[in-house]
JSON list of C-alpha atoms in Angstrom, two decimals:
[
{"chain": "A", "resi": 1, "resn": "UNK", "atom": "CA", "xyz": [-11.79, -4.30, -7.78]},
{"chain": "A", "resi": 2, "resn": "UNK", "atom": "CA", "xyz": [-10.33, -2.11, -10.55]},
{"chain": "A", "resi": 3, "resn": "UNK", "atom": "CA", "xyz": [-7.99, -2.17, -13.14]},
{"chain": "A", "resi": 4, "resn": "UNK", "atom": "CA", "xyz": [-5.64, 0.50, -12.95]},
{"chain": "A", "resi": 5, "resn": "UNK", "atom": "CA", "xyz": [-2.84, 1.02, -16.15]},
{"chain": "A", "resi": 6, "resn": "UNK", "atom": "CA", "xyz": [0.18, -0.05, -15.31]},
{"chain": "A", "resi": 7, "resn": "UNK", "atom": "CA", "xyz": [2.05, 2.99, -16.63]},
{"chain": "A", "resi": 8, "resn": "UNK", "atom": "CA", "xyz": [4.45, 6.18, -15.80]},
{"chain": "A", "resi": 9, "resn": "UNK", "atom": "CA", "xyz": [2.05, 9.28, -13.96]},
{"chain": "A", "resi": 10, "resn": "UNK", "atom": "CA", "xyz": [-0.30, 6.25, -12.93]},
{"chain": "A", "resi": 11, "resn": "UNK", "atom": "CA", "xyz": [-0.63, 5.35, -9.11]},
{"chain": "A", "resi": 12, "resn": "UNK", "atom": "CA", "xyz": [-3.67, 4.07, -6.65]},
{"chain": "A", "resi": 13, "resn": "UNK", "atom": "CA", "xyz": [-4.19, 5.26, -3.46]},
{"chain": "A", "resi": 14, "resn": "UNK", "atom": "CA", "xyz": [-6.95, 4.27, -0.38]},
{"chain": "A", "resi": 15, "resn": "UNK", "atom": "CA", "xyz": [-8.07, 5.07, 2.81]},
{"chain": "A", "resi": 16, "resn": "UNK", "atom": "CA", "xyz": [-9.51, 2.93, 5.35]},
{"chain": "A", "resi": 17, "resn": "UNK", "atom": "CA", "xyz": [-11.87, 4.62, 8.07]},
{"chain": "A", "resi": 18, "resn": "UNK", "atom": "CA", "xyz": [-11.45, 2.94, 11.40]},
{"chain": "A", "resi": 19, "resn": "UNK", "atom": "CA", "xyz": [-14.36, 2.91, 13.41]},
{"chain": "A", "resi": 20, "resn": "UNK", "atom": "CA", "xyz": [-14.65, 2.22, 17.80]},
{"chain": "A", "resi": 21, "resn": "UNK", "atom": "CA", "xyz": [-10.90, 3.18, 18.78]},
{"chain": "A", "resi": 22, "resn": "UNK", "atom": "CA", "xyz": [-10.86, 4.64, 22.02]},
{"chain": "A", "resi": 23, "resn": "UNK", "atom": "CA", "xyz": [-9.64, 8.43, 21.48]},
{"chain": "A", "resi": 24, "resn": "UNK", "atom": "CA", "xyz": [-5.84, 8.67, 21.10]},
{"chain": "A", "resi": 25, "resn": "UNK", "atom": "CA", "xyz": [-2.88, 6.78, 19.13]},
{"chain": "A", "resi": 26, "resn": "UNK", "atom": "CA", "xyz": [-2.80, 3.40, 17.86]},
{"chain": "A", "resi": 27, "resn": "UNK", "atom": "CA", "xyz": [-0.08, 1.57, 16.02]},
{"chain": "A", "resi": 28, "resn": "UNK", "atom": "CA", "xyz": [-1.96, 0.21, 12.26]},
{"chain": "A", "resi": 29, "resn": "UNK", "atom": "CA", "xyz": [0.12, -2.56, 10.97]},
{"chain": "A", "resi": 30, "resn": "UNK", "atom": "CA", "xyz": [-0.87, -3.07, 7.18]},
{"chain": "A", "resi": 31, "resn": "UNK", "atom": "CA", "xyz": [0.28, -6.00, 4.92]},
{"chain": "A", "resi": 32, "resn": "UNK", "atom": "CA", "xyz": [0.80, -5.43, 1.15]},
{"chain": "A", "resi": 33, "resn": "UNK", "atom": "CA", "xyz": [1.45, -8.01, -1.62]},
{"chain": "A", "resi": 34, "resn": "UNK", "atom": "CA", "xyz": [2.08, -6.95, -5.05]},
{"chain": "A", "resi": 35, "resn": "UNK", "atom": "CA", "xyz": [3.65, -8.57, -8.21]},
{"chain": "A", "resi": 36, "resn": "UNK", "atom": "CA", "xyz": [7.48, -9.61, -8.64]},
{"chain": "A", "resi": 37, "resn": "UNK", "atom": "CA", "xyz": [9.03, -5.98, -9.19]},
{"chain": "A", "resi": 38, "resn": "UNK", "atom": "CA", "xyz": [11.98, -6.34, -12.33]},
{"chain": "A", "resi": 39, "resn": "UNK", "atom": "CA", "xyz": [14.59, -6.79, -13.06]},
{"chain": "A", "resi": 40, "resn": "UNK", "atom": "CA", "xyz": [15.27, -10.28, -11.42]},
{"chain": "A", "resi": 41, "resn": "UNK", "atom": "CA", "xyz": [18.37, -10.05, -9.70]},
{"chain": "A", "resi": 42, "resn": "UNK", "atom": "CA", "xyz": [17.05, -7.39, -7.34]},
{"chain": "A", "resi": 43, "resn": "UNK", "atom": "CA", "xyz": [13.95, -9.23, -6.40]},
{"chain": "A", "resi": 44, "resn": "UNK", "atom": "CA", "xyz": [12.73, -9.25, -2.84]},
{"chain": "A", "resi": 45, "resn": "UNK", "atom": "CA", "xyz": [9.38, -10.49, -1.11]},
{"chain": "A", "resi": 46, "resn": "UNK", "atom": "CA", "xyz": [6.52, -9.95, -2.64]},
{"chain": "A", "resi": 47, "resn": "UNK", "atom": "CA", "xyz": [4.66, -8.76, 0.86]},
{"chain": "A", "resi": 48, "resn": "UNK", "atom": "CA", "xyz": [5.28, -5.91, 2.92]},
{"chain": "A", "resi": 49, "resn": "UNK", "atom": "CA", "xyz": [4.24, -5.10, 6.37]},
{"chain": "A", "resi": 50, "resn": "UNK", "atom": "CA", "xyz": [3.97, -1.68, 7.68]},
{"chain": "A", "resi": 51, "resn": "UNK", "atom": "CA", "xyz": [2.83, -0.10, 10.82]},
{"chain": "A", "resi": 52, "resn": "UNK", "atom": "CA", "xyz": [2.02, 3.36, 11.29]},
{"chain": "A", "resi": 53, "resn": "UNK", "atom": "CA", "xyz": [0.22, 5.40, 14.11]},
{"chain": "A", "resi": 54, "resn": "UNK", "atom": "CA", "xyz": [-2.98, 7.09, 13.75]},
{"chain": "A", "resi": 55, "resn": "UNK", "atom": "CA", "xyz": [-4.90, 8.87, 15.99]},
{"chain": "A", "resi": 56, "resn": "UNK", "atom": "CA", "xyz": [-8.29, 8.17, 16.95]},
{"chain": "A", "resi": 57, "resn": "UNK", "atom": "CA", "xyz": [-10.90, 11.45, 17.75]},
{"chain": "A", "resi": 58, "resn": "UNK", "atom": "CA", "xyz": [-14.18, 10.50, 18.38]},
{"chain": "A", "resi": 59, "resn": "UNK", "atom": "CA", "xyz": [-13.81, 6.90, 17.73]},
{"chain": "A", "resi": 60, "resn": "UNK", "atom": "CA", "xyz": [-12.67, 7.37, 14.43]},
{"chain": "A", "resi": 61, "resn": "UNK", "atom": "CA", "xyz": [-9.22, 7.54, 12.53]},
{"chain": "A", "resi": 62, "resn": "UNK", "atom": "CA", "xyz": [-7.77, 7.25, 9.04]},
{"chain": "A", "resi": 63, "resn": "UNK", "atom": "CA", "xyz": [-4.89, 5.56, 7.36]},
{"chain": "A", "resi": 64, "resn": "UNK", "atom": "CA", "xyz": [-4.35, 6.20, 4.29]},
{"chain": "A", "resi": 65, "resn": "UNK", "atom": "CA", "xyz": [-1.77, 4.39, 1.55]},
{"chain": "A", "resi": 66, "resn": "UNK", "atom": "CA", "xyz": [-0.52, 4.90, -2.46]},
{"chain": "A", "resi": 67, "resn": "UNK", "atom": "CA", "xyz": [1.42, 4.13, -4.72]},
{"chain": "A", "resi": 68, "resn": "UNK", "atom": "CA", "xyz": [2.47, 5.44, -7.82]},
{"chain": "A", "resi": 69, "resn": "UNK", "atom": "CA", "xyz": [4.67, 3.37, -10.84]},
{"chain": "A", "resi": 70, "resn": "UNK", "atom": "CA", "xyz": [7.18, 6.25, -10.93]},
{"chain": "A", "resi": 71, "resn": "UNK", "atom": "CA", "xyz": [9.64, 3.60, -11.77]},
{"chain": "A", "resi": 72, "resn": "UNK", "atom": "CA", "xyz": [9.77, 0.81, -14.72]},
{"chain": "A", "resi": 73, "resn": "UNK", "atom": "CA", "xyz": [10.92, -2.03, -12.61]},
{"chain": "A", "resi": 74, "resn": "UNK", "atom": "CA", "xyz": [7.67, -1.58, -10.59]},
{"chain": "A", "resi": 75, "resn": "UNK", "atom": "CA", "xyz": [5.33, -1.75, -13.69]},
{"chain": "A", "resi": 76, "resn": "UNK", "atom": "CA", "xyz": [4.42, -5.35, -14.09]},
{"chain": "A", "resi": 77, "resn": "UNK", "atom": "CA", "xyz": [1.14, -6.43, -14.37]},
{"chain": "A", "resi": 78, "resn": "UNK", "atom": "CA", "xyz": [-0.71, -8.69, -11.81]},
{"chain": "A", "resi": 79, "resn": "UNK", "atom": "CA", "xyz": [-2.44, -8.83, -8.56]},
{"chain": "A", "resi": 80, "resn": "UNK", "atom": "CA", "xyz": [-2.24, -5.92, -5.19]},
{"chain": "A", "resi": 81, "resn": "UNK", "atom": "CA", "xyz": [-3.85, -6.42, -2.06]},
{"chain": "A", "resi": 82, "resn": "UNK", "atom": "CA", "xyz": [-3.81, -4.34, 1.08]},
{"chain": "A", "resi": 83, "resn": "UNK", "atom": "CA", "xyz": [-5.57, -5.63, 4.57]}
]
């Protein structure tokens, strides 16, 4: 875990090695939960699901995700996860 500032030019990113596809596309569906975003009257879930393709070679593919607080409604403090 690490605490990243919750400010302007800051952001996280990760990527996520998947290992045993068979060679070719897959679809990746990713769920993340983050904070409340501000201000209140445009709040929406807190947990996103995504799916993107990747593409296997050898077994092995990436998928990749980040995020950056270019905005002030999206810079409250709390708790991200990504599986």
């Amino acid at each position: 875990t690490r605490v990243i500032p919750c400010e302007e030019g800051h952001g996280f990113a990760i990527v996520v090695t998947l290992i045993g596809l068979p060679d070719g596309e897959h679809e990746v569906t990713a769920e993340i939960t983050h904070p409340l975003f501000l201000p209140p009257e445009d709040r929406v879930g807190t947990t996103h699901r995504r799916q993107e393709k990747v593409t296997a070679e050898d077994g092995v593919a990436l998928w990749s995700f980040r995020w950056l607080f270019d905005e002030a409604a999206q810079r409250v403090p709390g708790k991200w996860s990504v599986r």
